[in-house]
Amino acid sequence: MSRKLSHAHWGSFDAEIIGDRIEAVAPFQHDRDPSALMGSVPSAVHAASRISQPMVREGYLLRGPADTGRRRGAEPFVPVSWDEALDLVARRLADVKEKHGNQAIFGGSYGWSSAGRINHARTLLHRFLYRFGGCVDQVTNYSWGAAAVLLPHIVGGIEAVAGPVTDWPSIVENTDLMILFGGAAEKNMLITTGGAGSHETPGWFRAAKEAGVEFVSVSPLMRDCGDWLNAEWLPIRPGADTALILALAHTLIVQGQVDHAFLEKYTVGYDRFRDYVLGIADETPKSAAWAAELTGIEADEIAALALRIAKGRTMLTATWSLQRADHGEQPYWALIALAAMVGQIGLPGGGFGFGYGSINGMGTPRRPTSSPAMESGKNPLGIAIPVARMADLLLQPGRTIPFDGKTIVFPHIKLVYWCGGNPFHHHQDLNRLVEAWNRPETIVVHDIWWTATARQADIVLPATTTFERDDIGASPRDRFIVAMPQLIAPVGAARNDYDIFRDLSARLGIEEQFTEGRDIRGWIEYAYERCRTKAWAQSVELPVFEEFWRDGFIEVPPPIEDFVLYADFRSDPIAHPLQTPSGLIEIFSERIASFGYANCPGHPVWLPPKEWHAAKVAERFPLHMISNQPSKRLHSQLDDAKLSKESKVAGREPVLINRKDALVRGVSDGDIVRLFNDRGACLAGAVLSDEILEGVVQLASGAWYHPQDYGTPGSLDLHGNPNMLTRDEGTSYLGQGPSAQSVLVEIEKFTETVEAGGFAMPDLASDHTS
C-alpha cells in the first residue's frame, strides 16, 4: 500500500493506493474543516457506471448524420477501438467545417470538470476547436450569470460576486451586523472550483460569531444557516427579496437614516431611485407594509431591521442563487443601492459583497497571485451565446435575442462537442433540452461515467478522472497550490482529454498548433513556471518546479494587510474611479435604461416573478420549489458514489416538505412522491420538516436524470432531477441568466411500482459493421 497527496474541488486528501485501486482517503493535514465528500472518491473512481471504452450509438454508426430517426438514449451502443472512434470524430468535424463552416460547431462544454488546472476539460476543448477554426462558444455562467452582466454596469466589474470581496479579518474586527440574503449553508462552504487545501470559510463565520457579529438569515429554509451560527431566521417567500430590500430602503428614507453625503460623492441616480421607492413615480410607496404583503414578513420586523442596518457597521450579502431567478438582476442591484444609502461601501467590515455563503474561500485572506492554468487562446470565430440559452440555440437557428444591449443571432448547429460537465444537470426544463439535444446531426461527448449526457450522445469517448493523470490544483480563493501526481492507471480504456485532442489534432493537421511541442507534463511545468514568474513580480517567492512536485504543495503567504472592497475608490473616487460610464456607483444606469428593456429598466424595481405564490398558475401548482446545491455531492458529481447513494430516500433524491403541506396531501416521511407541473414530472423521497416555510419545497439539484423511457418526450424522471420542472427562460434581456429558482409545482403521493433509476447502464450491442 502507498499513500499519495491528491486534490479535488471538495479538498485535498491523502489517498491509500493498493495496486490500481484507491481504497481509502484521509484529509489533508492542513485542512481546518475537511469535507466528507472526499469519502466518496473510491466508490466514484471504481463505479460500475464507468465508461469502459469508446462507444458509438448503433444507428449513428450505421447511418451517420443521415440517421434522422435517431432516439438518443434509447438505442444500444457499439464498442469500437480508439482509432475507429477518433477517425470518426475527425471525419465528422472536417465534414461539418467544409459544408457549413465553423459556426455550425458548438463547443458547448460547461461545468466544474477537473480541479486540475492543466487537464481542464473545457479549456482543452476550446484550445482544440479554436485552432481548428473556432466554434460557437458560451459566455457568463450558471452560477452568477445575471450578476456577471449587471455588475460591470453598476460598479464597473465583477469582483463583488467573483472576488476578491472584503476579507474576513475586516469583518471579524469591524462588523456589527451581517445580513445573509439566501442564508449561508455550510455545505456550500466546503466546495471550491479548483479545490482547496484548507476549508477556511466555516471557521471565519465562527470567528465572526465569537467576535460578536450578529447574523440574520433571510431565506425560506431554516437550514440555510447552520445551528452553530445561531443566526436569526427571517423566513421569506421565495422571489420576494427585492421587495424586502426596497422596503428597507423606504424605511431609511422616511426615518432620515440616509447618508446623503456618500450618495452625492460616490453615486449617480439616487434621486430617481428614491422617487420610485417613495411611490412618487408610480403612486405605490415601497413601504414596510407594502412589502409585508409580498414577503410574508411583518411590517414591524422589516422596519426594525432597517434601523439595525443604519445603527452600526453592516455587511450586506446575498448568495449566488438569489440571482438565479426571474428578474434575478433586481435583488443584487437593490442591495447595492441599499448599501450606498447606508454609506459604508469601502469601509472595513461594511458595504456589500456577494457569495460569502456560496463557496469556500470568499473573503479568505490571500495575496492576489495567479494560479497555474492551461491556455485556451482566442476563439477566431468570435461567436458566443449566454450559457443558459443553450436549448434556444439548438431549437431556434436563425432566431435573434437581445442580450446586454446587443442582438445575438443563433447559428444553425450541426455538431455539438461536449467535454466536461453535464448539461442534463445544469440546464433547465429537461424535456425541452431533450428535444433540443435531438436536433444536431452529431453529438460527441467525453465522459467518465454513463451520465445522461453520455447516454444521449452519438460518439462517447471515455476520459480519465483527476486521479488517473498528473495535474496541478489551485484556486484564487485558497492559499495552497497542490501537486496532483497520477494515483492509479487509467480505468479500462480511458484516456486523458489532452491526449485525445492531441490525436484528433494530428488527424486534422493542427497538432503543432495544439501542443506547441509539449506533452501534458511539459504543459504542467510550463504553467507552473509562468505562475512562479508572475508571483515573483507580486513579491511572492515560489520554489522551482522540481521542489514543488517533490514536496506536494505550496502555502502562499498571507497578505500584509486586510482587503476592503472599494476602499481605494472611497479614499479617492477621482484617482480610483470605477469602470462605469460615470466612474461612480450607478444606482440609476443611463446605459441600461437606453437598452429599453421592460424587464430590466434603469434602476432597481419590483417586478413580480412569473411563477411565485401570487401568480395565477399557483392555483394549480401552489408549491414553490427551491433547487439548491446538494450536501452529499458536487452538482451531479459523485451522485453515483457512496455518500449520495446513502442519502437517497426510497432510492430517490430527498425532497423537503413542510409538515402542514404534507398532511393535506396525505404524504408521510419516506413516501415516494411525484412532483409535477406543465413542464414535466419527477419522483422523489419525502422528508417532512418544520424547518422550511409552508408553501415551499426543496429538491437539491444534481440527481442523475433517468427518464422512465429514454427518447420519449415528457417521460417521468425516476430519480429526482428538479430540472424536469424548472423554467428555461432568461432572467431578463440584460443578463439572460438561468431562472431556475422561480418555479411552481404540485406534489402527490406516488403508489405505482417503478425502478429507482439513476445509474442504469445503456444497452450495448456486441458487434457492428464499420
mmCIF file of N, CA and C in Angstrom, residues 116-119 372-374 469-473 482-486 496 498 518-531 545 548-549:
data_model
loop_
_atom_site.group_PDB
_atom_site.id
_atom_site.type_symbol
_atom_site.label_atom_id
_atom_site.label_comp_id
_atom_site.label_asym_id
_atom_site.label_seq_id
_atom_site.Cartn_x
_atom_site.Cartn_y
_atom_site.Cartn_z
ATOM 1 N N GLY A 116 -8.010 19.972 -11.431
ATOM 2 C CA GLY A 116 -6.721 20.242 -12.056
ATOM 3 C C GLY A 116 -6.839 21.351 -13.088
ATOM 4 N N ARG A 117 -5.883 22.260 -13.060
ATOM 5 C CA ARG A 117 -5.967 23.435 -13.926
ATOM 6 C C ARG A 117 -5.360 23.208 -15.303
ATOM 7 N N ILE A 118 -4.616 22.133 -15.510
ATOM 8 C CA ILE A 118 -3.976 21.888 -16.800
ATOM 9 C C ILE A 118 -4.808 20.910 -17.624
ATOM 10 N N ASN A 119 -5.168 19.791 -17.031
ATOM 11 C CA ASN A 119 -6.075 18.849 -17.688
ATOM 12 C C ASN A 119 -7.518 19.305 -17.474
ATOM 13 N N PRO A 372 -1.559 28.430 -11.657
ATOM 14 C CA PRO A 372 -1.190 27.748 -12.904
ATOM 15 C C PRO A 372 -2.443 27.378 -13.688
ATOM 16 N N ALA A 373 -2.377 27.502 -15.005
ATOM 17 C CA ALA A 373 -3.559 27.193 -15.811
ATOM 18 C C ALA A 373 -3.151 26.888 -17.243
ATOM 19 N N MET A 374 -3.943 26.043 -17.901
ATOM 20 C CA MET A 374 -3.808 25.812 -19.335
ATOM 21 C C MET A 374 -4.361 27.019 -20.078
ATOM 22 N N ARG A 469 -4.150 10.866 -13.792
ATOM 23 C CA ARG A 469 -3.262 11.674 -14.620
ATOM 24 C C ARG A 469 -2.560 12.698 -13.721
ATOM 25 N N ASP A 470 -1.490 13.279 -14.205
ATOM 26 C CA ASP A 470 -0.785 14.346 -13.495
ATOM 27 C C ASP A 470 -1.496 15.676 -13.695
ATOM 28 N N ASP A 471 -1.413 16.550 -12.689
ATOM 29 C CA ASP A 471 -2.016 17.873 -12.822
ATOM 30 C C ASP A 471 -1.572 18.752 -11.657
ATOM 31 N N ILE A 472 -2.089 19.979 -11.616
ATOM 32 C CA ILE A 472 -1.873 20.914 -10.512
ATOM 33 C C ILE A 472 -3.226 21.468 -10.099
ATOM 34 N N GLY A 473 -3.489 21.502 -8.801
ATOM 35 C CA GLY A 473 -4.720 22.071 -8.281
ATOM 36 C C GLY A 473 -4.468 23.421 -7.628
ATOM 37 N N VAL A 482 -1.404 22.787 -5.079
ATOM 38 C CA VAL A 482 -1.209 21.373 -4.753
ATOM 39 C C VAL A 482 -0.789 20.587 -5.995
ATOM 40 N N ALA A 483 0.284 19.807 -5.852
ATOM 41 C CA ALA A 483 0.688 18.879 -6.909
ATOM 42 C C ALA A 483 -0.286 17.709 -6.941
ATOM 43 N N MET A 484 -0.625 17.276 -8.149
ATOM 44 C CA MET A 484 -1.584 16.178 -8.302
ATOM 45 C C MET A 484 -0.953 15.075 -9.146
ATOM 46 N N PRO A 485 -0.020 14.312 -8.589
ATOM 47 C CA PRO A 485 0.574 13.213 -9.357
ATOM 48 C C PRO A 485 -0.452 12.122 -9.604
ATOM 49 N N GLN A 486 -0.298 11.422 -10.709
ATOM 50 C CA GLN A 486 -1.211 10.327 -11.043
ATOM 51 C C GLN A 486 -1.208 9.296 -9.922
ATOM 52 N N ASN A 496 -6.628 10.455 -21.223
ATOM 53 C CA ASN A 496 -6.641 11.856 -20.825
ATOM 54 C C ASN A 496 -7.210 12.718 -21.943
ATOM 55 N N TYR A 498 -6.340 15.637 -22.865
ATOM 56 C CA TYR A 498 -5.259 16.236 -23.649
ATOM 57 C C TYR A 498 -4.780 15.285 -24.738
ATOM 58 N N ARG A 518 4.654 20.447 -26.702
ATOM 59 C CA ARG A 518 4.692 19.964 -25.328
ATOM 60 C C ARG A 518 3.737 18.796 -25.135
ATOM 61 N N ASP A 519 4.153 17.810 -24.324
ATOM 62 C CA ASP A 519 3.209 16.825 -23.826
ATOM 63 C C ASP A 519 2.566 17.412 -22.571
ATOM 64 N N ILE A 520 1.686 16.651 -21.915
ATOM 65 C CA ILE A 520 0.954 17.235 -20.795
ATOM 66 C C ILE A 520 1.893 17.560 -19.639
ATOM 67 N N ARG A 521 2.907 16.756 -19.415
ATOM 68 C CA ARG A 521 3.863 17.071 -18.343
ATOM 69 C C ARG A 521 4.605 18.362 -18.673
ATOM 70 N N GLY A 522 4.907 18.554 -19.949
ATOM 71 C CA GLY A 522 5.552 19.793 -20.352
ATOM 72 C C GLY A 522 4.674 21.006 -20.084
ATOM 73 N N TRP A 523 3.362 20.859 -20.321
ATOM 74 C CA TRP A 523 2.433 21.963 -20.044
ATOM 75 C C TRP A 523 2.318 22.223 -18.545
ATOM 76 N N ILE A 524 2.359 21.180 -17.744
ATOM 77 C CA ILE A 524 2.287 21.361 -16.293
ATOM 78 C C ILE A 524 3.472 22.184 -15.808
ATOM 79 N N GLU A 525 4.676 21.836 -16.254
ATOM 80 C CA GLU A 525 5.870 22.583 -15.846
ATOM 81 C C GLU A 525 5.842 24.007 -16.394
ATOM 82 N N TYR A 526 5.403 24.162 -17.644
ATOM 83 C CA TYR A 526 5.333 25.498 -18.255
ATOM 84 C C TYR A 526 4.356 26.392 -17.505
ATOM 85 N N ALA A 527 3.177 25.864 -17.193
ATOM 86 C CA ALA A 527 2.164 26.659 -16.497
ATOM 87 C C ALA A 527 2.638 27.027 -15.095
ATOM 88 N N TYR A 528 3.299 26.099 -14.420
ATOM 89 C CA TYR A 528 3.800 26.404 -13.082
ATOM 90 C C TYR A 528 4.856 27.507 -13.138
ATOM 91 N N GLU A 529 5.775 27.415 -14.080
ATOM 92 C CA GLU A 529 6.831 28.423 -14.154
ATOM 93 C C GLU A 529 6.272 29.801 -14.507
ATOM 94 N N ARG A 530 5.249 29.863 -15.343
ATOM 95 C CA ARG A 530 4.589 31.149 -15.623
ATOM 96 C C ARG A 530 3.969 31.709 -14.342
ATOM 97 N N CYS A 531 3.317 30.844 -13.579
ATOM 98 C CA CYS A 531 2.741 31.258 -12.303
ATOM 99 C C CYS A 531 3.836 31.745 -11.357
ATOM 100 N N PHE A 545 10.013 24.142 -9.881
ATOM 101 C CA PHE A 545 9.018 23.103 -10.097
ATOM 102 C C PHE A 545 9.403 21.785 -9.433
ATOM 103 N N PHE A 548 8.642 21.874 -5.812
ATOM 104 C CA PHE A 548 7.193 21.858 -5.598
ATOM 105 C C PHE A 548 6.621 20.459 -5.796
ATOM 106 N N TRP A 549 7.013 19.801 -6.882
ATOM 107 C CA TRP A 549 6.460 18.479 -7.200
ATOM 108 C C TRP A 549 6.888 17.446 -6.158
#
